[in-house]
PDB file of C-alpha atoms in Angstrom:
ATOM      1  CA  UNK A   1     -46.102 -41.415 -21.479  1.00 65.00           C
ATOM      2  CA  UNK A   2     -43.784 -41.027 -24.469  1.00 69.00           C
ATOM      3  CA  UNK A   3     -42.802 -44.324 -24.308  1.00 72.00           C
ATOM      4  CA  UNK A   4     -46.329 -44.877 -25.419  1.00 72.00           C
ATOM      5  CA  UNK A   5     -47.471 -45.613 -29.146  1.00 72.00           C
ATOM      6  CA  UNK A   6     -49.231 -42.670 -29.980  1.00 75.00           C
ATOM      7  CA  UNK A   7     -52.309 -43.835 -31.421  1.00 74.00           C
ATOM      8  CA  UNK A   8     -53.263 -44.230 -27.552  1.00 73.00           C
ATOM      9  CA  UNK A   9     -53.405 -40.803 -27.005  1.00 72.00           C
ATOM     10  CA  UNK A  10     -53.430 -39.090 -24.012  1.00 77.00           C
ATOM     11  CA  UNK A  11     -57.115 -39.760 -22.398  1.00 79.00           C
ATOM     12  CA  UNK A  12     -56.246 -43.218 -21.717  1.00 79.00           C
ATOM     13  CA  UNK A  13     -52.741 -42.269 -20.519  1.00 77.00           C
ATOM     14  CA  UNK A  14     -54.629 -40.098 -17.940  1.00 81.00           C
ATOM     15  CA  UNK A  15     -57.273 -43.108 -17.602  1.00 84.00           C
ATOM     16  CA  UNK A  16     -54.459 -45.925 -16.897  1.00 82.00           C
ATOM     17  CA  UNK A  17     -52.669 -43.153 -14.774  1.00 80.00           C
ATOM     18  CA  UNK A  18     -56.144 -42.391 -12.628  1.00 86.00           C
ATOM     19  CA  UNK A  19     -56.863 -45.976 -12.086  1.00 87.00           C
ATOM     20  CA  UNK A  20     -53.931 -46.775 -10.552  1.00 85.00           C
ATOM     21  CA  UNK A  21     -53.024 -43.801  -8.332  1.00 84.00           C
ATOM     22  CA  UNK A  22     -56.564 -44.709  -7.105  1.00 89.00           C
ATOM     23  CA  UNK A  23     -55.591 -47.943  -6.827  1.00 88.00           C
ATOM     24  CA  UNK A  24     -52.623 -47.130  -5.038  1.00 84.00           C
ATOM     25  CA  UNK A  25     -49.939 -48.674  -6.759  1.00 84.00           C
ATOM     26  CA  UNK A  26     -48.220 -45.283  -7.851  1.00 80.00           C
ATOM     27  CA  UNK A  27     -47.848 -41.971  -6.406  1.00 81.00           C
ATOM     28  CA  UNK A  28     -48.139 -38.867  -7.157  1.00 79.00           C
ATOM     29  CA  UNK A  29     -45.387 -35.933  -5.458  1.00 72.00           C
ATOM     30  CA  UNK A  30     -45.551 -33.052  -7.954  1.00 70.00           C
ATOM     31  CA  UNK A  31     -44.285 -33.986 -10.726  1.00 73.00           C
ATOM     32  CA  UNK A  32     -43.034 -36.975 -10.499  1.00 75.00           C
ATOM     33  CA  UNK A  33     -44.621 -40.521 -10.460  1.00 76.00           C
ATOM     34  CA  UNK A  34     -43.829 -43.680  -8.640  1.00 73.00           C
ATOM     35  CA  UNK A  35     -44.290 -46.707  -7.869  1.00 81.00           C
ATOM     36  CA  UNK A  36     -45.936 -46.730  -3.986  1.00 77.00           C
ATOM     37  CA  UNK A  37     -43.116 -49.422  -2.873  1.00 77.00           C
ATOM     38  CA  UNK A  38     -40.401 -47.306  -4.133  1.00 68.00           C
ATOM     39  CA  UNK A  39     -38.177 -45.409  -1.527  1.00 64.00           C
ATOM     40  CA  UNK A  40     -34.621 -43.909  -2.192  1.00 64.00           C
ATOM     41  CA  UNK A  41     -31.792 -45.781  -0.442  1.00 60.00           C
ATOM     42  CA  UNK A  42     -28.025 -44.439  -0.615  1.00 57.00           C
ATOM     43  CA  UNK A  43     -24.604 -46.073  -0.018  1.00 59.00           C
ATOM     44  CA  UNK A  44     -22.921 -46.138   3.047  1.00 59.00           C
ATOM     45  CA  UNK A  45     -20.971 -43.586   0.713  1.00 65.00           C
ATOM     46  CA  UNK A  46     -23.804 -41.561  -0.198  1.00 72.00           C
ATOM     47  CA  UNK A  47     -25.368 -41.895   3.543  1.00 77.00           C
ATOM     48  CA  UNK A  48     -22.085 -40.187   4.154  1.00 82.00           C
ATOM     49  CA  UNK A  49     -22.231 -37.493   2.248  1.00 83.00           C
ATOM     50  CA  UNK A  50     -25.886 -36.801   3.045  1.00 86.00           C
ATOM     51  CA  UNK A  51     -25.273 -36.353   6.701  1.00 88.00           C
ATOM     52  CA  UNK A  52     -22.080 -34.258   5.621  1.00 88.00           C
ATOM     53  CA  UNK A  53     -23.999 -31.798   4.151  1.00 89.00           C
ATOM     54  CA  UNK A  54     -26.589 -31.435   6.058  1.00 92.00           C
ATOM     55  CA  UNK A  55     -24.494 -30.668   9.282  1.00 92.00           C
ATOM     56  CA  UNK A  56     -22.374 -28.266   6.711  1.00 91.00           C
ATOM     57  CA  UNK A  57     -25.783 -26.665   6.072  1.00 92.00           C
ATOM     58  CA  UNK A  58     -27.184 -26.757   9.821  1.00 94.00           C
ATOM     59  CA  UNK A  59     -24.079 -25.240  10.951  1.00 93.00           C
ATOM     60  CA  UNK A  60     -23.771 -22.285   8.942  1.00 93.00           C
ATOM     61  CA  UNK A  61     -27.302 -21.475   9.567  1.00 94.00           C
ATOM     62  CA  UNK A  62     -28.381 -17.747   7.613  1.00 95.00           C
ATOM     63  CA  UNK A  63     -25.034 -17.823   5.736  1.00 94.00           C
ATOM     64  CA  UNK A  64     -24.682 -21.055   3.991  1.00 94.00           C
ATOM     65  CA  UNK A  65     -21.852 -21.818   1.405  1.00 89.00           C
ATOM     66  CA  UNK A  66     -22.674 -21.483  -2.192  1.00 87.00           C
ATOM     67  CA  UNK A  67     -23.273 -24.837  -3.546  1.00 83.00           C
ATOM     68  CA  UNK A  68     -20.130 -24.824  -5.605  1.00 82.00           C
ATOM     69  CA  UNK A  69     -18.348 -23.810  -2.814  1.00 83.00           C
ATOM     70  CA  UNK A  70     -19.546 -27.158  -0.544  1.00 81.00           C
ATOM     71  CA  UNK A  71     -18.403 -29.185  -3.245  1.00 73.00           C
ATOM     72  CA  UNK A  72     -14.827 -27.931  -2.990  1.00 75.00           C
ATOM     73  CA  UNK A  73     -15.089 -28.371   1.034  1.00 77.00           C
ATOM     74  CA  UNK A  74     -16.315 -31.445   1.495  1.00 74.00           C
ATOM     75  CA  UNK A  75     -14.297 -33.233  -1.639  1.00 69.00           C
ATOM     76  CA  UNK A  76     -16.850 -34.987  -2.918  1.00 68.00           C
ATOM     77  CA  UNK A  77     -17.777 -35.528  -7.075  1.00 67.00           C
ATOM     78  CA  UNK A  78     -20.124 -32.378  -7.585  1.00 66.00           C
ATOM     79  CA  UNK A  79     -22.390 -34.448  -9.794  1.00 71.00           C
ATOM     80  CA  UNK A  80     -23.062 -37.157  -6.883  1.00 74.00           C
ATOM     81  CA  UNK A  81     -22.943 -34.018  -4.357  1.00 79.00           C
ATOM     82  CA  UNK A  82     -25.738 -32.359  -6.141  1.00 84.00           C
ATOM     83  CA  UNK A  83     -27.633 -35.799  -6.238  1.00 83.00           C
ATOM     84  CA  UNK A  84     -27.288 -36.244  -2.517  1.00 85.00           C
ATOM     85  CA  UNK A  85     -28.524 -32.228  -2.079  1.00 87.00           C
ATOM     86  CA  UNK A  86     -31.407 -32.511  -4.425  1.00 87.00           C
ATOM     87  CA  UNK A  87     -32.619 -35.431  -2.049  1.00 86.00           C
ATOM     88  CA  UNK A  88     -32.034 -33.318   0.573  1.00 90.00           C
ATOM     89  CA  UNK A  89     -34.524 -30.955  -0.937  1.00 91.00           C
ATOM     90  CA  UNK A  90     -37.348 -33.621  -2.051  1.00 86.00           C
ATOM     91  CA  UNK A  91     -37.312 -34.736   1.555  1.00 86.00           C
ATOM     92  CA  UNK A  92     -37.646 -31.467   2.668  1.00 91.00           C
ATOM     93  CA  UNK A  93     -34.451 -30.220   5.028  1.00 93.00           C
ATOM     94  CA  UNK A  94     -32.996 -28.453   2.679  1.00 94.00           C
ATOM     95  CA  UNK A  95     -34.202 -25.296   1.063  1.00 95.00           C
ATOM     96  CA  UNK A  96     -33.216 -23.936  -2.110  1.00 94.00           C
ATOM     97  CA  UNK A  97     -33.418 -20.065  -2.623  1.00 94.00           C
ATOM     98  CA  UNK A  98     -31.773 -19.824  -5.650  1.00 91.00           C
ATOM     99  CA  UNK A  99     -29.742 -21.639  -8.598  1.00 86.00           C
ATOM    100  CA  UNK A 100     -26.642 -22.189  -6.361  1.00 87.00           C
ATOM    101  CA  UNK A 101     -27.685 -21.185  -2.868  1.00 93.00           C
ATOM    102  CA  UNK A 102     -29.662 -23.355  -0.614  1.00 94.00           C
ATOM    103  CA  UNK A 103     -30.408 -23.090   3.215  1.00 96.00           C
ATOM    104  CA  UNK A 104     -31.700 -25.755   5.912  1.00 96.00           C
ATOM    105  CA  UNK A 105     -34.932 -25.596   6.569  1.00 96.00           C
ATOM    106  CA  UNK A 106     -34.750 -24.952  10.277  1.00 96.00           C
ATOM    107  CA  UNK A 107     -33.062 -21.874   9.817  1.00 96.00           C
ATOM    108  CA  UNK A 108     -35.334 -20.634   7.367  1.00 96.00           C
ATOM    109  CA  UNK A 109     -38.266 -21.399   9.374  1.00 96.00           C
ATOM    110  CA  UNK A 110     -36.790 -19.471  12.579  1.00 96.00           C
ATOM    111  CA  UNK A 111     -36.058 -16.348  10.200  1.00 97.00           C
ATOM    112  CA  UNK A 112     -39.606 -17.006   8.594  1.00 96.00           C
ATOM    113  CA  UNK A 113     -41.295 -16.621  12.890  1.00 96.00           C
ATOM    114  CA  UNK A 114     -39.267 -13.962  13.628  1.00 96.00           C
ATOM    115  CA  UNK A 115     -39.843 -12.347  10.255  1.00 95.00           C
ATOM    116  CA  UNK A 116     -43.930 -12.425  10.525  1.00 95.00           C
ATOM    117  CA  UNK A 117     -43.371 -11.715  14.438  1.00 95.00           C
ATOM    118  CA  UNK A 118     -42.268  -8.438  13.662  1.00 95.00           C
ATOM    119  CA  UNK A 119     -44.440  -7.922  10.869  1.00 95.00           C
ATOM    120  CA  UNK A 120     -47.522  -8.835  12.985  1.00 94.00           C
ATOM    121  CA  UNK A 121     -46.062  -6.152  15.580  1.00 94.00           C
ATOM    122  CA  UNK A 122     -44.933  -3.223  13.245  1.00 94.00           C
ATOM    123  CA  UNK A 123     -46.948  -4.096  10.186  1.00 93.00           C
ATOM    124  CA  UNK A 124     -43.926  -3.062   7.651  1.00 94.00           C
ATOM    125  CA  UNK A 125     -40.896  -3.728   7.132  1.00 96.00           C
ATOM    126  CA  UNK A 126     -37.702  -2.181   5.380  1.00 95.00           C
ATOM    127  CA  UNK A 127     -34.928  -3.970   4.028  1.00 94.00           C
ATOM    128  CA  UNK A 128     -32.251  -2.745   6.634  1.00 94.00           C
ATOM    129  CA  UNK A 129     -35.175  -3.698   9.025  1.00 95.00           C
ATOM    130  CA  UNK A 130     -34.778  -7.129   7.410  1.00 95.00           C
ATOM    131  CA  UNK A 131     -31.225  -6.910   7.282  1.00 95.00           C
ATOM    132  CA  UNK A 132     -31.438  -6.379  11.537  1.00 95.00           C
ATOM    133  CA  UNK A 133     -33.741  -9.223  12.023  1.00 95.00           C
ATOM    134  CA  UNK A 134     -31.730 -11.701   9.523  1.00 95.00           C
ATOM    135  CA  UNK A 135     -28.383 -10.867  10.752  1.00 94.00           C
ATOM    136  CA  UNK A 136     -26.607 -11.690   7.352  1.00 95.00           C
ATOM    137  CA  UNK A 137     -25.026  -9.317   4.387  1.00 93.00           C
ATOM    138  CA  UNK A 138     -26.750  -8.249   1.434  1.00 92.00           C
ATOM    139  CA  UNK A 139     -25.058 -11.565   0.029  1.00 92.00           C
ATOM    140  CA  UNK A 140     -27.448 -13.433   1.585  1.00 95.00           C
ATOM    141  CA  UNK A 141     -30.566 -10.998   2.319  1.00 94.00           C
ATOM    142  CA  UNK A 142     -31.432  -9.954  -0.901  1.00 94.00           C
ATOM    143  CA  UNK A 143     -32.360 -13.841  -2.094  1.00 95.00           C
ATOM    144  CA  UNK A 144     -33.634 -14.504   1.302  1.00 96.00           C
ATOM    145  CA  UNK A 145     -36.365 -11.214   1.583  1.00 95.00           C
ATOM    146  CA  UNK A 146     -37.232 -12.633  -2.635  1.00 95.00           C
ATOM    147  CA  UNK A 147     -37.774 -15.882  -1.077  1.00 96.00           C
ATOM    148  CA  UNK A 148     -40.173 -15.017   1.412  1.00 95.00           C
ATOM    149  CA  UNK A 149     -41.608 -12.827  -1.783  1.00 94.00           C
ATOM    150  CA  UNK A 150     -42.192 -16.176  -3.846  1.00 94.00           C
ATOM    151  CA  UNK A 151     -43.126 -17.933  -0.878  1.00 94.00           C
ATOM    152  CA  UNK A 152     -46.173 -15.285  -0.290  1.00 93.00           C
ATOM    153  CA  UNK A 153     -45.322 -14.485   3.090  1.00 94.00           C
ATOM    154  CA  UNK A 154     -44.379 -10.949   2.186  1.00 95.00           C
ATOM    155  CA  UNK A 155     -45.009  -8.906  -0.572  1.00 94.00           C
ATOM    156  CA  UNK A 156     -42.763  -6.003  -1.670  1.00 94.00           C
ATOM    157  CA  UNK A 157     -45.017  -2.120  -2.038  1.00 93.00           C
ATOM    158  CA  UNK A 158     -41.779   0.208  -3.235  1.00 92.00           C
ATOM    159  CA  UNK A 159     -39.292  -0.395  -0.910  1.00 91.00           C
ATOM    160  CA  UNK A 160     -41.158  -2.073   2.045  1.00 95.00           C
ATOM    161  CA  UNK A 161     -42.014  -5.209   2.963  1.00 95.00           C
ATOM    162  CA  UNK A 162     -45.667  -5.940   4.534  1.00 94.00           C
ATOM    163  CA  UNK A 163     -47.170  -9.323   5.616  1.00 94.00           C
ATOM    164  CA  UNK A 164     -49.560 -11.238   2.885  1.00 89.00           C
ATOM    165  CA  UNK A 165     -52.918 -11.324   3.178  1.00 77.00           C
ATOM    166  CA  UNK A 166     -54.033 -14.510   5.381  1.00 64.00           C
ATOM    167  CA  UNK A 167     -50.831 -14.647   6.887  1.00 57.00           C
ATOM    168  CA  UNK A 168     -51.257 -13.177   9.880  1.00 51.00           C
TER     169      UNK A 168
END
């Protein structure tokens, strides 16, 4: 759109921009456009460093590494690294929680079931309650319980947890 003269203006920006998502020849995801034909495609380098992470994410399950932390491990340039992880995130198996910390998604979904399990069964739920059903240190469970916050599965009343409305 900047690219743009700007005696175009923005209606037929958003007209151009209608026609052809309707048209199918871009998408739509969020924020960002594309073309429909686009996909991402890595290096056999890149490929690498994808499934690196991921398993270094899968295997630490509730008590990942700090992003910085990863980059140090697995030796890798940290701007690439965080390239690789932020694809990670568009395609959805990794998670991220906050600025540096970021989880894989089937962890957070098993602590999301067991979470609303016992929520659904005691209908509150204190942080050391939390801490018990998470299994991690405060390191880890304070970003985790803000998550589920922001995600509107729970919603903090003092210093309780209870299940959203619609949730159960």
């Amino acid at each position: 759109k900047s690219k743009l003269p700007s005696f175009l203006g923005s209606k037929l920006y958003n007209l151009v921009l209608n026609h052809m998502l309707k048209s199918e020849k871009i998408v739509q995801e969020g924020k960002t456009i594309r073309l429909a034909s686009h996909r991402i495609t890595l290096g056999t380098d890149q490929a690498d460093m994808k499934q690196k992470i991921l398993d270094a994410y899968a295997d630490s399950g509730l008590t990942p590494p700090y992003f910085k932390e990863l980059g140090k491990t697995l030796d890798f340039d940290s701007g690439r690294t965080k390239d690789v992880l932020m694809i990670l995130v568009e395609e959805g198996k990794i998670v991220k929680v906050k600025e540096d910390l970021f989880f894989h998604s089937d962890a957070l979904h098993r602590l999301k079931e067991d979470t609303v399990a016992f929520l659904k069964k005691e209908g509150e739920m204190s942080t050391p309650q939390f801490k018990t059903i998470a299994g991690v240190s405060r390191k880890f469970l304070i970003p985790l319980i803000e998550y589920f916050d922001s995600q509107n599965i729970t919603i903090r009343i003092g210093d309780i947890r209870k299940l959203r409305s619609g949730k159960a």
